Short mmCIF file of N, CA and C in Angstrom, two decimals:
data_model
loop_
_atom_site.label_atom_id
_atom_site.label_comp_id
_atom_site.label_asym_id
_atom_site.label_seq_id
_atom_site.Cartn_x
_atom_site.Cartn_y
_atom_site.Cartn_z
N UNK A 700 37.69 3.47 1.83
CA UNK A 700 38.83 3.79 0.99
C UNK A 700 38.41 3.69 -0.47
N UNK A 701 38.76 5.06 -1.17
CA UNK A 701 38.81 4.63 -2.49
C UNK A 701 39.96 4.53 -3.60
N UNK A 702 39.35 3.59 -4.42
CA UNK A 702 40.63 2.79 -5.61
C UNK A 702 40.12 3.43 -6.92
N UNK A 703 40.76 4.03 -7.62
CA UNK A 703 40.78 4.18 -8.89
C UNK A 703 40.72 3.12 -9.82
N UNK A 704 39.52 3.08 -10.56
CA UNK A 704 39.38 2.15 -11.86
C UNK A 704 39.34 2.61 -12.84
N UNK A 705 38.65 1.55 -13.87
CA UNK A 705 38.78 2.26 -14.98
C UNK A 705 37.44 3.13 -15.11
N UNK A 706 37.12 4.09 -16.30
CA UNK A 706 36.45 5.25 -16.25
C UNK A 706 34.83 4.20 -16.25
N UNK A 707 33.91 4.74 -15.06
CA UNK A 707 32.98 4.14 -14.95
C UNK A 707 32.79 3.56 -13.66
N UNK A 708 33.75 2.75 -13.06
CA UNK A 708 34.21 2.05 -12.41
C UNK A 708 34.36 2.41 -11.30
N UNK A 709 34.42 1.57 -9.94
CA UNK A 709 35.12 1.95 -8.57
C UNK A 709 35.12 0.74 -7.76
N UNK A 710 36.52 0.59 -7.00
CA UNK A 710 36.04 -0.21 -5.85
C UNK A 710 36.43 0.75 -4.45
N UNK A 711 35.49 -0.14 -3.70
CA UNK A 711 35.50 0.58 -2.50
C UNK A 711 36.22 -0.70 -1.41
N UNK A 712 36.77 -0.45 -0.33
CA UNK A 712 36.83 -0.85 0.48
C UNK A 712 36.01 -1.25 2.01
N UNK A 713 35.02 -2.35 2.19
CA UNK A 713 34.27 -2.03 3.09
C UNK A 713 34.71 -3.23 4.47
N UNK A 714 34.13 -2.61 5.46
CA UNK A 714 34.82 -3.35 6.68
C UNK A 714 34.18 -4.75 6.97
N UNK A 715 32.02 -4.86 6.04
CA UNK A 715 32.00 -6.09 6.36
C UNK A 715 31.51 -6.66 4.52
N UNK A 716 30.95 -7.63 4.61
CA UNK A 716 30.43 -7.78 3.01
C UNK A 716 29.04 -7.09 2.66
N UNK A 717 29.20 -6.22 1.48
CA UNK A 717 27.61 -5.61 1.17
C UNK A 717 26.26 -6.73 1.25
N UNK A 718 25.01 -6.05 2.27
CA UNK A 718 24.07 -6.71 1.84
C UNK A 718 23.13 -6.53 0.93
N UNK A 719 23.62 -5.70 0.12
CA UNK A 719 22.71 -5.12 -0.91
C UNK A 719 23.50 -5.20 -2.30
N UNK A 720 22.83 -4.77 -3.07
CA UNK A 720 23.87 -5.44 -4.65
C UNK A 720 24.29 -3.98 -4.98
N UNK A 721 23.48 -2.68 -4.35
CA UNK A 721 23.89 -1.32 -4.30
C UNK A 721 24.97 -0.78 -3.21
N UNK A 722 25.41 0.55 -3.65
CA UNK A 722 26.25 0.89 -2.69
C UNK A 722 26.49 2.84 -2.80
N UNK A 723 26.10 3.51 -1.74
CA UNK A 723 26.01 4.54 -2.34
C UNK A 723 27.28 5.39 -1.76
N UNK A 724 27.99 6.35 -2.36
CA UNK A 724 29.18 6.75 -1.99
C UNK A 724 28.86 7.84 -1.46
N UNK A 725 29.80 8.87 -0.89
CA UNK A 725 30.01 10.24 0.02
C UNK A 725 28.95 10.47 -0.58
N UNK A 726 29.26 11.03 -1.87
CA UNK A 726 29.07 12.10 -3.08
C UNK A 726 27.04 11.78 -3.12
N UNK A 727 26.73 10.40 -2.85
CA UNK A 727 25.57 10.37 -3.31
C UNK A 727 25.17 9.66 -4.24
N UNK A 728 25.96 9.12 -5.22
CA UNK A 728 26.01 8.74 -6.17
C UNK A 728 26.37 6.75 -5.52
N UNK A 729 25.15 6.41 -6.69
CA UNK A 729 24.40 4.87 -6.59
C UNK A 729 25.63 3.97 -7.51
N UNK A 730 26.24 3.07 -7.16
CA UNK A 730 26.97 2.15 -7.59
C UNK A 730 25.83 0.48 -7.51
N UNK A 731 26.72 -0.25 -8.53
CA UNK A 731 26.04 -1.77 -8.62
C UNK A 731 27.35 -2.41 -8.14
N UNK A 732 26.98 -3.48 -7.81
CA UNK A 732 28.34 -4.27 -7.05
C UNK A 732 28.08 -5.12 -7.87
N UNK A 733 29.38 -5.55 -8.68
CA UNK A 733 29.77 -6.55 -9.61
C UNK A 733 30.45 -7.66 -8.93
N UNK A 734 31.42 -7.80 -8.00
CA UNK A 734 32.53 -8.10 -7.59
C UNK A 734 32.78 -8.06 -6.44
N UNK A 735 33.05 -9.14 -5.28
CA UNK A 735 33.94 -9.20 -4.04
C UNK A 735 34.45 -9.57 -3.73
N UNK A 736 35.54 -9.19 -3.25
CA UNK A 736 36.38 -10.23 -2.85
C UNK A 736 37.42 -9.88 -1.60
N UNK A 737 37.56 -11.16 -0.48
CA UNK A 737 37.88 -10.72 1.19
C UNK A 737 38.91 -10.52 0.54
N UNK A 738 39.77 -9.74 1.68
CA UNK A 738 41.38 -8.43 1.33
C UNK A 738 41.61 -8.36 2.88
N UNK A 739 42.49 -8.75 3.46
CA UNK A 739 43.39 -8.70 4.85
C UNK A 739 42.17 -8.25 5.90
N UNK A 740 40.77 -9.18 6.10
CA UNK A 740 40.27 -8.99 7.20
C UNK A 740 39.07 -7.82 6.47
N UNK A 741 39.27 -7.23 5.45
CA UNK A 741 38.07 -6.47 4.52
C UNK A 741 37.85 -6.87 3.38
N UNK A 742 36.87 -6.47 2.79
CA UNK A 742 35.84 -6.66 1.54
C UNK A 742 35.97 -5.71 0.32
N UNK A 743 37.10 -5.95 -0.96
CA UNK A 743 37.35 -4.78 -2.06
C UNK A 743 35.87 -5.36 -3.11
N UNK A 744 35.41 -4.42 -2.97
CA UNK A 744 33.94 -4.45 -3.71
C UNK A 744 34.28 -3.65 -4.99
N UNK A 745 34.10 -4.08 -6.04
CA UNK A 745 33.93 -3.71 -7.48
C UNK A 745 33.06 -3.24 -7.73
N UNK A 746 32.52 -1.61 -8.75
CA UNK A 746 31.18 -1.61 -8.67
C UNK A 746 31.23 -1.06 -10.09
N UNK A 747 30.04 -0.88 -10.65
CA UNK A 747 30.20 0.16 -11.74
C UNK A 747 28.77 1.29 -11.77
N UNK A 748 28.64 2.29 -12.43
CA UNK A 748 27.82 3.43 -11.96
C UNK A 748 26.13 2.67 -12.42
N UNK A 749 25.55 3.16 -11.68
CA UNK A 749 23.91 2.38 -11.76
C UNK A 749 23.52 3.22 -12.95
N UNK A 750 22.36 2.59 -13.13
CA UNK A 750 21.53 3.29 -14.59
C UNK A 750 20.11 3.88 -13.74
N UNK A 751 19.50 4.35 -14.45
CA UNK A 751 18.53 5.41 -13.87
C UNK A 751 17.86 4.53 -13.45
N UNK A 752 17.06 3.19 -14.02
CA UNK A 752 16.24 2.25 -13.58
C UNK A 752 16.58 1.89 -12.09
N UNK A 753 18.01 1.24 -11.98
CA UNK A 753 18.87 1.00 -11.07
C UNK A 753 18.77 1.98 -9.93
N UNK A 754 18.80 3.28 -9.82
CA UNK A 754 19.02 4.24 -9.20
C UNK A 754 17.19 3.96 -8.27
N UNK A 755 16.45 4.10 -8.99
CA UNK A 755 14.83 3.50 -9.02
C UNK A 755 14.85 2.73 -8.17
N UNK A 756 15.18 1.69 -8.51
CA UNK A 756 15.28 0.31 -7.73
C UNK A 756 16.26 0.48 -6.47
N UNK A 757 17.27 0.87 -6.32
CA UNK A 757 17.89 1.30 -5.38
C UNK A 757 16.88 2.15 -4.01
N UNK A 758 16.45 3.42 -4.92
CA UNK A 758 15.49 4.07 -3.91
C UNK A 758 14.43 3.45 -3.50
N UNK A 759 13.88 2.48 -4.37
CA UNK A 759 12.11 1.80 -3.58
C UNK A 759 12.95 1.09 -2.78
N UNK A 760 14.30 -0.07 -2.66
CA UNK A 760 14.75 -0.62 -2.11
C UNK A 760 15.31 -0.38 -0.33
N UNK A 761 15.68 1.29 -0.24
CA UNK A 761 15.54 1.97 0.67
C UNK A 761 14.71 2.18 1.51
N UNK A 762 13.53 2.75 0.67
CA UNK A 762 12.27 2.94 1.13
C UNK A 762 12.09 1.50 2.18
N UNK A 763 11.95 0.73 1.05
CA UNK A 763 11.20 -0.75 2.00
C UNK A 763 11.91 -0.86 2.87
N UNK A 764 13.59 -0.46 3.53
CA UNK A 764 14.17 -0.74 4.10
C UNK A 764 13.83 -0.01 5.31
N UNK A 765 13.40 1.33 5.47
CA UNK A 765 12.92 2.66 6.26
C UNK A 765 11.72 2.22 7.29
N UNK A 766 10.79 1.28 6.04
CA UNK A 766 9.38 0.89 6.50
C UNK A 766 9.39 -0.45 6.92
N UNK A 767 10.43 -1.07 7.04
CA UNK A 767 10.42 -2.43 7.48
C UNK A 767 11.15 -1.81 9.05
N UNK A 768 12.14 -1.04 9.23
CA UNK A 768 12.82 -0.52 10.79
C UNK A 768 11.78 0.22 11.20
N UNK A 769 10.73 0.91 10.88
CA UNK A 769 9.90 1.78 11.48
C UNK A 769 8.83 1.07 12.07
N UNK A 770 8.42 -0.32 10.91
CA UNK A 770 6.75 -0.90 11.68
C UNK A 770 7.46 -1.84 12.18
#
């Protein structure tokens, strides 16, 4: 589910708590998680838009994630 914030901004609704400090939406687009907090049995996660470094770090973070389920 998504919540309108302010410009920059988003929270999402997720069913358990993020294990990552990233979060990537439909669209593709890399969020940072600022913020959580439990909500009736779910998790309203605060985020705001990543920076290119971030986006970086996000993707090697993937990667290692790909190559750690594969070997």
């Amino acid at each position: 589910m998504r919540l309108t914030m302010a410009r920059g901004t988003r929270a999402f609704r997720l069913p358990e708590e993020p294990h990552s400090r990233f979060i990537e939406d439909e669209q593709g687009e890399v969020w940072v998680v600022q913020q959580v907090h439990p909500v009736d049995g779910e998790y309203e996660v605060l985020c705001r838009h990543a920076t290119r470094i971030e986006q970086r770090l996000y993707a090697r973070e993937k990667e290692e994630q790909k190559s750690q389920a594969a070997g």
